[in-house]
Structure formats: structure tokens, C-alpha cells
mmCIF file of C-alpha atoms and ligand atoms in Angstrom:
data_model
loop_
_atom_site.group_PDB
_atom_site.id
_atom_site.type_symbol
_atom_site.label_atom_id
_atom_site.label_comp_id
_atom_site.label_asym_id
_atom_site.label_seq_id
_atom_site.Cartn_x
_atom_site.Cartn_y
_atom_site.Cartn_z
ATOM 1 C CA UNK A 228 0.000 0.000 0.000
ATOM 2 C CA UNK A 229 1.063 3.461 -0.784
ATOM 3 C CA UNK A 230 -0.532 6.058 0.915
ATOM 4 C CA UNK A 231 -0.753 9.644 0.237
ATOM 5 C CA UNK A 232 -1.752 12.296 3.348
ATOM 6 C CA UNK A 233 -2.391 15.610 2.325
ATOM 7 C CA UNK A 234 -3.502 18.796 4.642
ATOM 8 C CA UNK A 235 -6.412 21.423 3.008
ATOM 9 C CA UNK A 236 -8.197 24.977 4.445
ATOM 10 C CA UNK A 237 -6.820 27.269 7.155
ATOM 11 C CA UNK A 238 -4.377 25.011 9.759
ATOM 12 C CA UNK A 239 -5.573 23.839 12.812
ATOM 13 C CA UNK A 240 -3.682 22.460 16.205
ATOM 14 C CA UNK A 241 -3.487 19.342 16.055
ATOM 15 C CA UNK A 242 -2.675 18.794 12.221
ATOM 16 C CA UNK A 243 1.204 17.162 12.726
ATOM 17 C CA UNK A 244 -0.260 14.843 15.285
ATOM 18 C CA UNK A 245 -2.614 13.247 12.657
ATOM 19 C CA UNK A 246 0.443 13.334 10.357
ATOM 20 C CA UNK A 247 2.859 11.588 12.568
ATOM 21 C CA UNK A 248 0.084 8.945 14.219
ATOM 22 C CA UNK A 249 -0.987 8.068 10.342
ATOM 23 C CA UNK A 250 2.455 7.843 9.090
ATOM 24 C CA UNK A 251 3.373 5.523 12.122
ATOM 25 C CA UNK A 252 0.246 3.733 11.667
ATOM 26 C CA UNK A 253 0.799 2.816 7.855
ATOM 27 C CA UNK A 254 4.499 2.073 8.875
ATOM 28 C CA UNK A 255 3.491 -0.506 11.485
ATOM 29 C CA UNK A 256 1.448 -2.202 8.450
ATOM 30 C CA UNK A 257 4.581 -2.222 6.010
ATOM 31 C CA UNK A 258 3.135 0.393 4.087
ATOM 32 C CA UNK A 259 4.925 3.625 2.968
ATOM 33 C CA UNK A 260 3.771 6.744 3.106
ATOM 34 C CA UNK A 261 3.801 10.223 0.809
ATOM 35 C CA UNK A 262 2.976 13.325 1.703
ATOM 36 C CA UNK A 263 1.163 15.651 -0.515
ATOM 37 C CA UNK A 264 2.661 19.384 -0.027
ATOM 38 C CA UNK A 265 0.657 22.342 0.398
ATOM 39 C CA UNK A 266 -2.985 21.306 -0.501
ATOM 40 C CA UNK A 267 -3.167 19.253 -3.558
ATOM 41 C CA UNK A 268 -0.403 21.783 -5.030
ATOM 42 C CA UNK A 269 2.658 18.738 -5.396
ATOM 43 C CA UNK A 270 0.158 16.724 -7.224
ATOM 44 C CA UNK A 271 -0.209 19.205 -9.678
ATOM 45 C CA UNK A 272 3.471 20.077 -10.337
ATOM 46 C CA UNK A 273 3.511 23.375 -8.196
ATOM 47 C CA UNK A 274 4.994 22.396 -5.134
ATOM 48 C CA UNK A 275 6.336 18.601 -4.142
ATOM 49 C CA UNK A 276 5.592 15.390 -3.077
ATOM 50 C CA UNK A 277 8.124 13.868 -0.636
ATOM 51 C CA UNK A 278 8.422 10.705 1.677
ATOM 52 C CA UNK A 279 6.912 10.553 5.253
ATOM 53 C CA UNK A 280 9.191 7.902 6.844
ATOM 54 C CA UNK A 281 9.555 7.895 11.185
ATOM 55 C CA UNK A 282 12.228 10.460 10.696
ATOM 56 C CA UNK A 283 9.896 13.071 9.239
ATOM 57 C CA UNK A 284 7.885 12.708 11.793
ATOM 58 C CA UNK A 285 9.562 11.997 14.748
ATOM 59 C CA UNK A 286 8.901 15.432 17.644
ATOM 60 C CA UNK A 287 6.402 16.931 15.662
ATOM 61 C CA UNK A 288 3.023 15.773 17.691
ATOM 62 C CA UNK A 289 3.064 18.559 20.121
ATOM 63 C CA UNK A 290 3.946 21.012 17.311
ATOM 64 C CA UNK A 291 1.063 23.791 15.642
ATOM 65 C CA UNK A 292 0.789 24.103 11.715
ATOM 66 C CA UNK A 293 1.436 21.461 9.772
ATOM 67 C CA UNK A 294 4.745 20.108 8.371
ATOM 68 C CA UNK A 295 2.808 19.458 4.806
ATOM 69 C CA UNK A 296 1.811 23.208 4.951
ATOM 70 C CA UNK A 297 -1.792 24.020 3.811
ATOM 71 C CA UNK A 298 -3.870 26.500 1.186
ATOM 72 C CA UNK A 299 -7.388 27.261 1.295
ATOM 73 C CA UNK A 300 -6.954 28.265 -2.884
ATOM 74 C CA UNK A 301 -5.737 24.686 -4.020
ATOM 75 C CA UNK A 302 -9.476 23.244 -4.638
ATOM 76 C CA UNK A 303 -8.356 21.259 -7.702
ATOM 77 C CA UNK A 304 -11.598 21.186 -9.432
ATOM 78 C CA UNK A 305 -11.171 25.225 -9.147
ATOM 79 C CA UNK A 306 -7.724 25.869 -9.317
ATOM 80 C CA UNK A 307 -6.682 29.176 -10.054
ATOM 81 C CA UNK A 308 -4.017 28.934 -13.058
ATOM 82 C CA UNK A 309 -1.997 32.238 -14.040
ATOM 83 C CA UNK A 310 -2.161 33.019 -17.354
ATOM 84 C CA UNK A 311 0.522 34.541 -19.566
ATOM 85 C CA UNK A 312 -1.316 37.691 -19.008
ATOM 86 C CA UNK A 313 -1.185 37.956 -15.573
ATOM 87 C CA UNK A 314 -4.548 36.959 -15.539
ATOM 88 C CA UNK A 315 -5.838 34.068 -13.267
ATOM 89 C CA UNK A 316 -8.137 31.148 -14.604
ATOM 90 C CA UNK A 317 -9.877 29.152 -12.614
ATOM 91 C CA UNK A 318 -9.376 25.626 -14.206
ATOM 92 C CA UNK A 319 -10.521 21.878 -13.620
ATOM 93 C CA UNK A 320 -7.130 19.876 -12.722
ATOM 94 C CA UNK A 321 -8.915 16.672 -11.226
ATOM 95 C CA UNK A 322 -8.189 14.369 -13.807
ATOM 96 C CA UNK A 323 -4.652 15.688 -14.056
ATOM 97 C CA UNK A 324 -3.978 14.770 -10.332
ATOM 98 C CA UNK A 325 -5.472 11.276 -10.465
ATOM 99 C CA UNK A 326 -3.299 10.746 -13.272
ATOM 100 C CA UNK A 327 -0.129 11.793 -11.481
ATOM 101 C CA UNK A 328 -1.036 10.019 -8.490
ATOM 102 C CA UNK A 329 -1.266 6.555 -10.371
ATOM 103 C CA UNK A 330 2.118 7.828 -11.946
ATOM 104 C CA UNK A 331 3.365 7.807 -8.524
ATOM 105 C CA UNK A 332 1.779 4.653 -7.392
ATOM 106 C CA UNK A 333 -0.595 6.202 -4.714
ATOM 107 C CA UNK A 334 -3.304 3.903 -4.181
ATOM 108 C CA UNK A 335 -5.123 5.914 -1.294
ATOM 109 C CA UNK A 336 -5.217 8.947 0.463
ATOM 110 C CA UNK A 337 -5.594 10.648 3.771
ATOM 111 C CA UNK A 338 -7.160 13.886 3.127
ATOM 112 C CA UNK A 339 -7.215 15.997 6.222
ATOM 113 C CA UNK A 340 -9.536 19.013 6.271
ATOM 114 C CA UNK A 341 -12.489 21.166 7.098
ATOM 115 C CA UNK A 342 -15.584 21.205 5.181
ATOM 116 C CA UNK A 343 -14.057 22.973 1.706
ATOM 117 C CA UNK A 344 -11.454 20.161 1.574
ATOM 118 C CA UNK A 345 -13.878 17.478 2.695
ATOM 119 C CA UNK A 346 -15.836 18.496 -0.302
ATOM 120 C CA UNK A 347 -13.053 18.106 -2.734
ATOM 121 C CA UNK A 348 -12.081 14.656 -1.300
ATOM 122 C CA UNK A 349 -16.167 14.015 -1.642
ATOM 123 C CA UNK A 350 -15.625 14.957 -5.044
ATOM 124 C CA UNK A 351 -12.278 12.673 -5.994
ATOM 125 C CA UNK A 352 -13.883 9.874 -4.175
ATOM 126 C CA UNK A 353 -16.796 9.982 -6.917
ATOM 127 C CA UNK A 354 -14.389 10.204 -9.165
ATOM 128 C CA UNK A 355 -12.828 6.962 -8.211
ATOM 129 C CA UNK A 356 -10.084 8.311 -5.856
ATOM 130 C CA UNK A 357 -9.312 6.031 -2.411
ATOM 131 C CA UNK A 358 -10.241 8.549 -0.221
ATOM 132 C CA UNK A 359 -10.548 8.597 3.732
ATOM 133 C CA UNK A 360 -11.239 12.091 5.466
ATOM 134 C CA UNK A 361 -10.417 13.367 9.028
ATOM 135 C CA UNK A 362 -12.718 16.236 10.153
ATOM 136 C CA UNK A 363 -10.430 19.521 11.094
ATOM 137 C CA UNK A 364 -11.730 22.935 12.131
ATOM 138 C CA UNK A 365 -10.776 25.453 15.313
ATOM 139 C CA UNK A 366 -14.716 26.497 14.446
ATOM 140 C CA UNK A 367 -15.877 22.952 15.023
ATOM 141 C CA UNK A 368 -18.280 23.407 12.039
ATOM 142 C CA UNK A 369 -18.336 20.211 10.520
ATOM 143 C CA UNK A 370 -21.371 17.837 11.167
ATOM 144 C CA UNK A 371 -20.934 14.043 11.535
ATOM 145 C CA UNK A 372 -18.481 14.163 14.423
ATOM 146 C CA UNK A 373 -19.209 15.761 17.827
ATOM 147 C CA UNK A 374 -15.847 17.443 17.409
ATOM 148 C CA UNK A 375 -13.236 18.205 15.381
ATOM 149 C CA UNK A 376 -9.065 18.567 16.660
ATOM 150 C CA UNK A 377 -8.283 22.262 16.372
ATOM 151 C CA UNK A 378 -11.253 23.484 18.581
ATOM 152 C CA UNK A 379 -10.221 22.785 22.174
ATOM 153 C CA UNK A 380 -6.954 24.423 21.561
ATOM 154 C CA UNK A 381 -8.830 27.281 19.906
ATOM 155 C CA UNK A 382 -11.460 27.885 22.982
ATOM 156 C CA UNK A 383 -8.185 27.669 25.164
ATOM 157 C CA UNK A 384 -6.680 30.418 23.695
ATOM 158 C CA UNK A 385 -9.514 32.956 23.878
ATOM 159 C CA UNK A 386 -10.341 31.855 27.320
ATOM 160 C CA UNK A 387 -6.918 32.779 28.518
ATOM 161 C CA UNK A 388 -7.657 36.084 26.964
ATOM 162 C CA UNK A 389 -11.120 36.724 28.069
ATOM 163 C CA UNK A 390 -8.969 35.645 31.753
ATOM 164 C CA UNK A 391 -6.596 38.429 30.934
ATOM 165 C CA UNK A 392 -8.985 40.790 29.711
ATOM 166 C CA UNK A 393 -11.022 40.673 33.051
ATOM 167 C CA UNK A 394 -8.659 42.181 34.872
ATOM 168 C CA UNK A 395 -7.695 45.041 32.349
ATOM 169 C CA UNK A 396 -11.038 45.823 31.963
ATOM 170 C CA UNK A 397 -12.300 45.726 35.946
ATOM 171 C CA UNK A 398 -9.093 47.847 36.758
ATOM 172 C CA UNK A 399 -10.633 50.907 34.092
ATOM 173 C CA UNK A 400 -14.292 50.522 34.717
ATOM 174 C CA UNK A 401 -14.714 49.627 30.518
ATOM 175 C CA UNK A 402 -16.791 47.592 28.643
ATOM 176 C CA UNK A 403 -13.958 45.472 26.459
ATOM 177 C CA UNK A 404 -15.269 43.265 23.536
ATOM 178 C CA UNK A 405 -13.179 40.102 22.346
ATOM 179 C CA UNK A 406 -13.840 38.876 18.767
ATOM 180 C CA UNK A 407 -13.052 35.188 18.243
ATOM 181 C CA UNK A 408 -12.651 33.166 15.206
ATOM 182 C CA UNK A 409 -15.894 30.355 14.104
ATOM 183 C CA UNK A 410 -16.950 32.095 10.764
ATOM 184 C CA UNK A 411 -20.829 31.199 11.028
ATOM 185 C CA UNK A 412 -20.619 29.118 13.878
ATOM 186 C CA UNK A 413 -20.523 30.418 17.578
ATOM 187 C CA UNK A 414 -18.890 27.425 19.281
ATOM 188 C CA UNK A 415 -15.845 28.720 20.499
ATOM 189 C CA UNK A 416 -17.466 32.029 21.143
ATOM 190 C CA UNK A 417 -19.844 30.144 23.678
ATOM 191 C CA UNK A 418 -17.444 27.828 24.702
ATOM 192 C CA UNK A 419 -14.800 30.304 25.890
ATOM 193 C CA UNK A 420 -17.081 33.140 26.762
ATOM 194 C CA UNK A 421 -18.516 30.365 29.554
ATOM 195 C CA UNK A 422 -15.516 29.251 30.676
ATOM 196 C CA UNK A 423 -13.842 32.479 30.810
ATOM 197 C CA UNK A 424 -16.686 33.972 32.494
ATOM 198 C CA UNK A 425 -17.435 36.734 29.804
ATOM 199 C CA UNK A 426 -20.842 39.039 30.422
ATOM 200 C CA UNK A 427 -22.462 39.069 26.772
ATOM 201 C CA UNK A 428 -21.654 36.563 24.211
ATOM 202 C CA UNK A 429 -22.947 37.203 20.789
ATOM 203 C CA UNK A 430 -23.620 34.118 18.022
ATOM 204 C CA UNK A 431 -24.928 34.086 14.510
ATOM 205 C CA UNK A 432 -27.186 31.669 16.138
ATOM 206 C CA UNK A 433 -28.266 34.180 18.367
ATOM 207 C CA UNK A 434 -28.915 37.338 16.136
ATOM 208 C CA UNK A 435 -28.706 39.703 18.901
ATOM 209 C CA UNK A 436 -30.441 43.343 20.113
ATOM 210 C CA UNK A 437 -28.084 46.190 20.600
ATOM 211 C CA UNK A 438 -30.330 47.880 23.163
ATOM 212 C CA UNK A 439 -30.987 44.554 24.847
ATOM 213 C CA UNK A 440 -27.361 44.091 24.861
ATOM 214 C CA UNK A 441 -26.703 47.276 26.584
ATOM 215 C CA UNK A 442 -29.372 46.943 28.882
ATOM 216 C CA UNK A 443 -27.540 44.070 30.190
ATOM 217 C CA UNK A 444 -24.494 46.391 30.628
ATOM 218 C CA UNK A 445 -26.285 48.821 32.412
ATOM 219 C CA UNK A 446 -28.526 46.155 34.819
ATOM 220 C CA UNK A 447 -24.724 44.980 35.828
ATOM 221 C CA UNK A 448 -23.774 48.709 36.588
ATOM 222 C CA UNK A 449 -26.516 49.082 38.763
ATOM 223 C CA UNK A 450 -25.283 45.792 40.597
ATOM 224 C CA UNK A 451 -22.074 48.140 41.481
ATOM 225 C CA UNK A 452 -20.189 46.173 38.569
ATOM 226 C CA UNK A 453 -18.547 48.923 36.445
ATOM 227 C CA UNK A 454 -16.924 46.332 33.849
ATOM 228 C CA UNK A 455 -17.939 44.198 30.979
ATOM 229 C CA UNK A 456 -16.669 41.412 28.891
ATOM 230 C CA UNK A 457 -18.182 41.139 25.583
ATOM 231 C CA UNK A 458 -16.818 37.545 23.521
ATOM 232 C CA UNK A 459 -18.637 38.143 19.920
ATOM 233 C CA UNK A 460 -18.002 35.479 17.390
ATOM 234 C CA UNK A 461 -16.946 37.152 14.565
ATOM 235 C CA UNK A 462 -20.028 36.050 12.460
ATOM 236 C CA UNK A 463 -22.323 37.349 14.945
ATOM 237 C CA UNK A 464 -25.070 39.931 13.580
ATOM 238 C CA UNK A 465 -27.985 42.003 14.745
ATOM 239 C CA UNK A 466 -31.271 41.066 14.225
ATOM 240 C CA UNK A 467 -32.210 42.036 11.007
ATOM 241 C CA UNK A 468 -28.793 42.873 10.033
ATOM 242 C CA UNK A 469 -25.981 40.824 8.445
ATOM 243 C CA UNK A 470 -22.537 40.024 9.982
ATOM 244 C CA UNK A 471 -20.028 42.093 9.458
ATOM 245 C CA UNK A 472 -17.356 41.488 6.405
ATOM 246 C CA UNK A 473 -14.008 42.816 6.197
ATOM 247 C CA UNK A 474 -13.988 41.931 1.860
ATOM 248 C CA UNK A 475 -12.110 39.429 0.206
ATOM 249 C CA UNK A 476 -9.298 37.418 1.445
ATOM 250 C CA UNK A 477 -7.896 37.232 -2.282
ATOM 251 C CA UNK A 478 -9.375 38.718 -5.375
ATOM 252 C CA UNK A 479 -11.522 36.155 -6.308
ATOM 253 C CA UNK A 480 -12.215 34.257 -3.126
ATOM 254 C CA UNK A 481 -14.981 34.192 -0.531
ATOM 255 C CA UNK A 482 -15.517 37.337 1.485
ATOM 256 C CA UNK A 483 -13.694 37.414 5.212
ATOM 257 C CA UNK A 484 -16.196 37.719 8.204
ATOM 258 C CA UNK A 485 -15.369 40.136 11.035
ATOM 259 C CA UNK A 486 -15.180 43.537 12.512
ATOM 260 C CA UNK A 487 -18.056 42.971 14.724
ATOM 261 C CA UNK A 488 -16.254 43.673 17.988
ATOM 262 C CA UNK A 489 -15.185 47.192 16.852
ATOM 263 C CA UNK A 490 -18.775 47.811 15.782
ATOM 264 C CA UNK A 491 -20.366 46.554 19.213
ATOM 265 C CA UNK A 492 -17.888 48.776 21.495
ATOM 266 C CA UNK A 493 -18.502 52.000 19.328
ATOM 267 C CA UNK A 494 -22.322 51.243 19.506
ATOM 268 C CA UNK A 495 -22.205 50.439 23.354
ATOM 269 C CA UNK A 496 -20.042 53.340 23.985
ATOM 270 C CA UNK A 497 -22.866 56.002 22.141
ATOM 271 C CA UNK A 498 -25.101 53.811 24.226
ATOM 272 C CA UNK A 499 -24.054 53.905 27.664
ATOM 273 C CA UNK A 500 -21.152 56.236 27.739
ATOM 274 C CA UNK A 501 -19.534 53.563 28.963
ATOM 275 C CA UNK A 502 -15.510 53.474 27.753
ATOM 276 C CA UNK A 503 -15.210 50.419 25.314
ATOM 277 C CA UNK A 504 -12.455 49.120 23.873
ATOM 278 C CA UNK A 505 -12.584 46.286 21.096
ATOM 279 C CA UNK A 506 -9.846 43.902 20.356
ATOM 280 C CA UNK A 507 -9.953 41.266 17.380
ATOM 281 C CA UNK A 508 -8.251 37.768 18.650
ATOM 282 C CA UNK A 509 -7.952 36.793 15.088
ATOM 283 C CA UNK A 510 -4.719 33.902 14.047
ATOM 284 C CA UNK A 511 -3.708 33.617 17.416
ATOM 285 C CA UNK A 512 -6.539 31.125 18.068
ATOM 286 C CA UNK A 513 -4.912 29.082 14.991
ATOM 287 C CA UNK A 514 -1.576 28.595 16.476
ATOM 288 C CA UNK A 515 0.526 27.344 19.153
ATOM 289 C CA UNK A 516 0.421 23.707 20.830
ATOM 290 C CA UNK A 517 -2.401 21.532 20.608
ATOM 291 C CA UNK A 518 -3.838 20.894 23.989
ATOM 292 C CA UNK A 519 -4.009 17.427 25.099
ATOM 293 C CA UNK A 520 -7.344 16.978 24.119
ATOM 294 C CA UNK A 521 -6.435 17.793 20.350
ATOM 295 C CA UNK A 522 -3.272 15.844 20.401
ATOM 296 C CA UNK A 523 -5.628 13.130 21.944
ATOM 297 C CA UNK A 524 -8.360 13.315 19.332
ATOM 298 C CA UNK A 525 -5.906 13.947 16.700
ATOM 299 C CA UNK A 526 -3.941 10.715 17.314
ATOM 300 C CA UNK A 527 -6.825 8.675 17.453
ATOM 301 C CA UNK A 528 -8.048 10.219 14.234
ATOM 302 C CA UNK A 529 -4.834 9.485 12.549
ATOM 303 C CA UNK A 530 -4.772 6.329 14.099
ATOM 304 C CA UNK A 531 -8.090 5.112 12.762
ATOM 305 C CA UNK A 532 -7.698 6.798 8.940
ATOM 306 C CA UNK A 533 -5.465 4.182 8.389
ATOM 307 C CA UNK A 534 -7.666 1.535 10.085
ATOM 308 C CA UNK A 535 -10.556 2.950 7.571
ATOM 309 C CA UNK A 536 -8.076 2.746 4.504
ATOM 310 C CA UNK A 537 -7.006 -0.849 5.581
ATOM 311 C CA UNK A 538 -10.474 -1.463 5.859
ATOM 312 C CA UNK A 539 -11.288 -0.131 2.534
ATOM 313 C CA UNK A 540 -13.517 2.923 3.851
ATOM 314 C CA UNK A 541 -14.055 4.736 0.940
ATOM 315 C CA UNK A 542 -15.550 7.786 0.631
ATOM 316 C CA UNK A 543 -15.635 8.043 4.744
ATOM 317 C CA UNK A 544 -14.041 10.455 7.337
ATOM 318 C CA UNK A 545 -13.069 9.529 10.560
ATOM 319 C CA UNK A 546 -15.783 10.898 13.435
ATOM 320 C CA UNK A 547 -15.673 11.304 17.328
ATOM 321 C CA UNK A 548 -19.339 9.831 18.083
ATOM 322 C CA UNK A 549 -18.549 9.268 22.316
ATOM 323 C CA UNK A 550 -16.275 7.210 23.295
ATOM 324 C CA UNK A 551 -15.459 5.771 20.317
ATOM 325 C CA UNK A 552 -13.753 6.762 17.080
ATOM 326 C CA UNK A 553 -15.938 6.181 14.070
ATOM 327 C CA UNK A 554 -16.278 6.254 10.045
ATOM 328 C CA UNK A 555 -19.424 8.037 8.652
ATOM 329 C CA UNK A 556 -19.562 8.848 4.891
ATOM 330 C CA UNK A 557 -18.267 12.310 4.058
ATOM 331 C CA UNK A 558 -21.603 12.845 2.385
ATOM 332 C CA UNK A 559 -23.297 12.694 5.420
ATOM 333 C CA UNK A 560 -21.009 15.662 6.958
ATOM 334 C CA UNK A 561 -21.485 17.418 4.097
ATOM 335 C CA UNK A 562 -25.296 17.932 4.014
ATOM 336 C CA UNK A 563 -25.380 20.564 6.349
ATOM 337 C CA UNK A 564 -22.772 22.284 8.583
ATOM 338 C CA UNK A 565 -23.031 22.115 12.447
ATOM 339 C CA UNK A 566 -24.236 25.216 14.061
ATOM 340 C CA UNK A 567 -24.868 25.982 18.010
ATOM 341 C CA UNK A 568 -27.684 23.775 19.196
ATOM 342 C CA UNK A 569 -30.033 26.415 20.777
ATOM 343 C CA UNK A 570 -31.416 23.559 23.195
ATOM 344 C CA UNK A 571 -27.994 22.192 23.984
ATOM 345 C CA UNK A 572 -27.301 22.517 28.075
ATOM 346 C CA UNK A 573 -24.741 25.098 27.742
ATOM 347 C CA UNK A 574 -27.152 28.017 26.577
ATOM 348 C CA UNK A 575 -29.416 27.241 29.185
ATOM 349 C CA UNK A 576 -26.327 26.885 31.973
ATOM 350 C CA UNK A 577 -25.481 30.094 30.526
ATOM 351 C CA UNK A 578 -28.511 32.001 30.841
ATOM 352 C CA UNK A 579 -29.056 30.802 34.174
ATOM 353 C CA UNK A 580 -25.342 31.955 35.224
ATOM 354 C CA UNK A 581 -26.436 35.982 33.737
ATOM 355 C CA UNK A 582 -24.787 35.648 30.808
ATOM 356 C CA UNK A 583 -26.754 37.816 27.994
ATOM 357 C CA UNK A 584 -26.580 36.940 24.537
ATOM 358 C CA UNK A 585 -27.549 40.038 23.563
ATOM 359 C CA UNK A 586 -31.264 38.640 22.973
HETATM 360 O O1 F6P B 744 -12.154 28.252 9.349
HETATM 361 C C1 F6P B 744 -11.095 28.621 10.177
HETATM 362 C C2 F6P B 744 -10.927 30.112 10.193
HETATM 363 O O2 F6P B 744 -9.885 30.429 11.093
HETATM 364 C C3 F6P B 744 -12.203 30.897 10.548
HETATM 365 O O3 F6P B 744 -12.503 30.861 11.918
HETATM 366 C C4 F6P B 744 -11.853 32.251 10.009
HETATM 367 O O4 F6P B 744 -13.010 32.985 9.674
HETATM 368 C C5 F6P B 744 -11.065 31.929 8.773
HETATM 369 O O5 F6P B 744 -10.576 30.613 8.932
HETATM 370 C C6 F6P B 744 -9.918 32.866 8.538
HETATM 371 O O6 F6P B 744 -9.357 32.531 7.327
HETATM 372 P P1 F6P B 744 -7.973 33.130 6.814
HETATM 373 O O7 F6P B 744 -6.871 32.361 7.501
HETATM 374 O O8 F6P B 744 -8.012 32.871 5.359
HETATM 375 O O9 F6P B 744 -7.933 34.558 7.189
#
């Protein structure tokens, strides 16, 4: 067996740890192993494909990004091809990697991704492709699996600065809002704004009220508590209204959520005169160490990729249904991404602890 293990989207914590569980996995078997640089990019003759032996991989489990390195523009049945002009094309180059990955002897692969890359490996398992996925996302968006690596790390981070944040904000009497990463999800928003004990959290599941928002602000000053901590996903949106967009990421490419934060604190400020202060976690939640629960999941993920390709899995990613590790077709995650459960036990622990969402 050869394999081939390739890494798609935005990194996640956690990423190397599949890598170097897979790769030690498929070694145990006798099989060897290729990685797939940067996307599907060394398949298509724009960056390489190398060896993944135990020396590539040896130390790199507690390690962020990923040693295959990642795009979120490599979708090879839309891959954007410069012309002599200058001009970019957006081509079909399926058929041209399946072709060099038979030239190479591949006879599976590991694709490891969030939704957009699960898609494509959807896609080049219809077209014939050996293809097992493993969920990852820090905005634990994709269905099928009750989580994905990436996300615990991720709600770590903004907790720790929701923790600092508290006492920053207490010392000046202001109202500070935090936006976190999640795109249309508010996961780590709620996850982090509860355990970092944050005032207001804002979700796109929750479109929220500005007035009721700062009427939650002002109930707390009357409690004698002159300070606020605002955690707004950055998809978050008023009701009515639509989230916030900063404008493409790349010409081209799909528009970039955020800026709600800034928005909030000027509109609490005119609200309350209340000093507000807005602060935009952004990347930081996308590196560093996994925690151990990523490496955890992450490992077992790897772990049981190459169980599913020995097994002959097709078309299936890897899933975290409790306790066990999974396969459920990729399909199936596809249908429709996860959002915030509105009846899930948090919200209501939430509510019941004061927190506002703003509704
Ligand atoms: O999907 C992961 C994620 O970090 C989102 O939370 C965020 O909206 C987006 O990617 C940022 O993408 P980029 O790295 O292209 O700015």
C-alpha cells in the first residue's frame, strides 16, 4: 500500500499529530507513506511530493501548523491557473492529479480538512479516488463528528484572553469586547465566553439586540459592577442585520467575516457612555500547541484513517461519536454544517449563570 496524506483549508492544532500517528500507523502495516505538499499543489506540479518515513515525523506531535503546509486556494476542481497575461483562470485539474497520483503509485489517500477540503475529497472519491477524510476545524463546524481537533486548543486560547482581559477591563471601569474566530458558527465564542466567564456573548445563532445588549451592561452597573466582557463570534449579527465582512481574502475568493467587535464597542459606547475598547483575537486562536485533548483526538483520528483505509472505507471520514472513534460517509457531513444547538445545556447553563446573549 502506498498512501498519500495531504492537509487542506486554514491550519488547525493538532494537524502534525494526525500526520505523525498516520504515518506511524501505515508504517506498522509495512506500508509507505507520501505526503502531498501544500494542498493538492505537489500533485499538480507546483509544489512537491516527498516521503513521510519515522524520521519526518519523529517530535512533531506537540507542534502547531502542519509540516505538509496548507492552502485554502488549491481546490483542484477550481484551481486558479496564471495566465501569460497575468490573468488568473480558474481551471478543472482533477483528472490531471489522479493521473499523477497513479504515476506515482498512490493507491489511497488521507485527506485531512475542514468542510471545503472534505468536499473536494467528496468529489475525488466519486471520481474513483481512495479517499478517507479526518474532520479539522478550530470552528468545530463540521457535522458528523461531535468534534473536530483544532477546537479545544482554539477555545483555550480565547479563554486565557477573556482571563486576561477581566482584569484590564475591571481595573478601568470599561466595557472590552473580544472577537473570536468560528466564521458562522458560535462554538468557540460560547465555549470560551462560559468558561472564561465573559458578560455578553454574541452568536450568529443568536442574532442579537443592541439595546438589549446594553441593557444588560447597564442592569450589571446598577449591581455596582462597572466592567464588561463582551466575547462576539466574529459572524455574529444584529437582528435584522448581516454580519459584518471585512472583503475578500484574495481577489476572487470568498468574502472574510469580522469587525463585529469594533462595531459593538462604538455602539455600546454612544449607548451607555460607557468606555469600550474592542480587540480582534484573530490567528492567534490558529496557532501554538495543541492541547491534550487535540493531540488526543488527533492521534486517534490518525490512528483510525489508516484503520478505515485498511479497511477499505471509501468515501468516509473519521468521526468522534462518544467514546469511540468512528467512520461516517463524508456525504453525510457534508449535508449541512453544524451550528450551536439552541437547546444544547450550555445556553441554558449560561442564561441561568447571567450571561446575555444580547437577545
Ligand atoms: O475556518 C477557520 C478560520 O480560522 C475561521 O474561523 C476564520 O473565519 C477563517 O478561517 C480565517 O481565514 P484566513 O486564515 O483565510 O484569514
Amino acid at each position: 500500500m502506498r498512501l498519500a496524506i495531504s492537509t487542506g483549508g486554514g491550519d488547525a492544532p493538532g494537524l502534525n499529530a494526525v500526520i505523525r500517528a498516520a504515518v506511524l500507523s501505515a508504517i506498522d502495516r509495512g506500508w509507505h507513506v507520501l505526503g502531498v505538499k501544500k494542498g493538492y499543489a505537489g500533485l499538480l506540479g507546483d509544489d512537491e511530493v516527498v516521503p513521510l518515513t519515522r524520521e519526518e515525523v519523529r517530535g512533531i506531535g506537540h507542534l502547531g501548523g502542519t509540516i505538509l503546509r496548507t492552502t485554502n486556494r488549491g481546490d483542484p476542481f477550481n484551481y486558479p491557473l496564471k495566465q501569460p497575461d497575468g490573468a488568473t483562470k480558474i481551471v478543472d485539474r482533477s483528472d490531471e492529479l489522479l493521473e499523477n497520483a497513479r504515476n506515482l503509485g498512490i493507491d489511497a489517500f488521507i485527506a485531512i480538512g475542514g468542510d471545503g477540503s472534505l468536499a473536494i475529497a467528496h468529489k475525488l472519491a466519486q471520481k474513483g479516488a481512495r479517499v478517507v477524510g479526518v474532520p479539522k476545524t478550530i470552528d468545530n463546524d463540521v457535522s458528523g463528528t461531535i468534534t473536530s481537533f483544532g477546537f479545544d486548543t482554539a477555545v483555550n486560547t480565547a479563554m486565557e484572553a477573556i482571563d486576561k482581559l477581566h482584569t484590564t477591563a475591571e481595573s478601568h471601569d470599561r466595557v472590552i469586547v473580544l472577537e473570536v474566530m468560528g466564521r458562522h458558527a458560535g462554538f468557540i465564542a460560547l465555549h470560551s465566553g462560559v468558561a472564561g466567564a465573559a458578560h455578553v456573548i454574541l452568536i450568529p445563532e443568536i442574532p442579537y439586540d443592541i439595546d438589549k445588549l446594553c441593557a444588560a451592561i447597564m442592569a450589571r452597573e446598577k449591581r455596582g459592577r462597572h466592567f464588561d466582557i463582551v466575547v462576539a463570534a466574529e459572524g455574529a449579527f444584529p437582528i435584522g442585520g448581516e454580519e459584518s465582512v471585512l472583503g475578500e481574502s484574495m481577489p476572487g475568493q470568498s468574502r472574510r467575516v469580522g469587525g463585529v467587535a469594533d462595531l459593538v464597542a462604538k455602539q455600546i459606547q454612544a449607548r451607555t457612555a460607557k468606555e469600550c475598547r474592542s480587540l480582534v483575537l484573530g490567528h492567534l486562536q490558529r496557532g501554538g500547541m495543541p492541547t491534550g485533548y487535540d493531540r488526543l483526538l488527533a492521534t486517534r483520528f490518525g490512528s483510525a484513517a489508516v484503520q478505515a483505509v485498511e479497511d477499505g472505507k471509501w468515501g468516509q471520514m473519521v468521526a468522534l461519536h462518544s467514546p469511540n472513534i468512528v467512520t461516517v460517509p463524508i456525504e453525510l457531513a457534508l449535508r449541512e454544517p453544524k451550528r450551536v444547538d439552541l437547546a444544547h445545556d450550555l445556553v441554558s447553563a449560561a442564561r441561568r449563570l447571567g450571561i446575555s446573549f444580547g437577545d
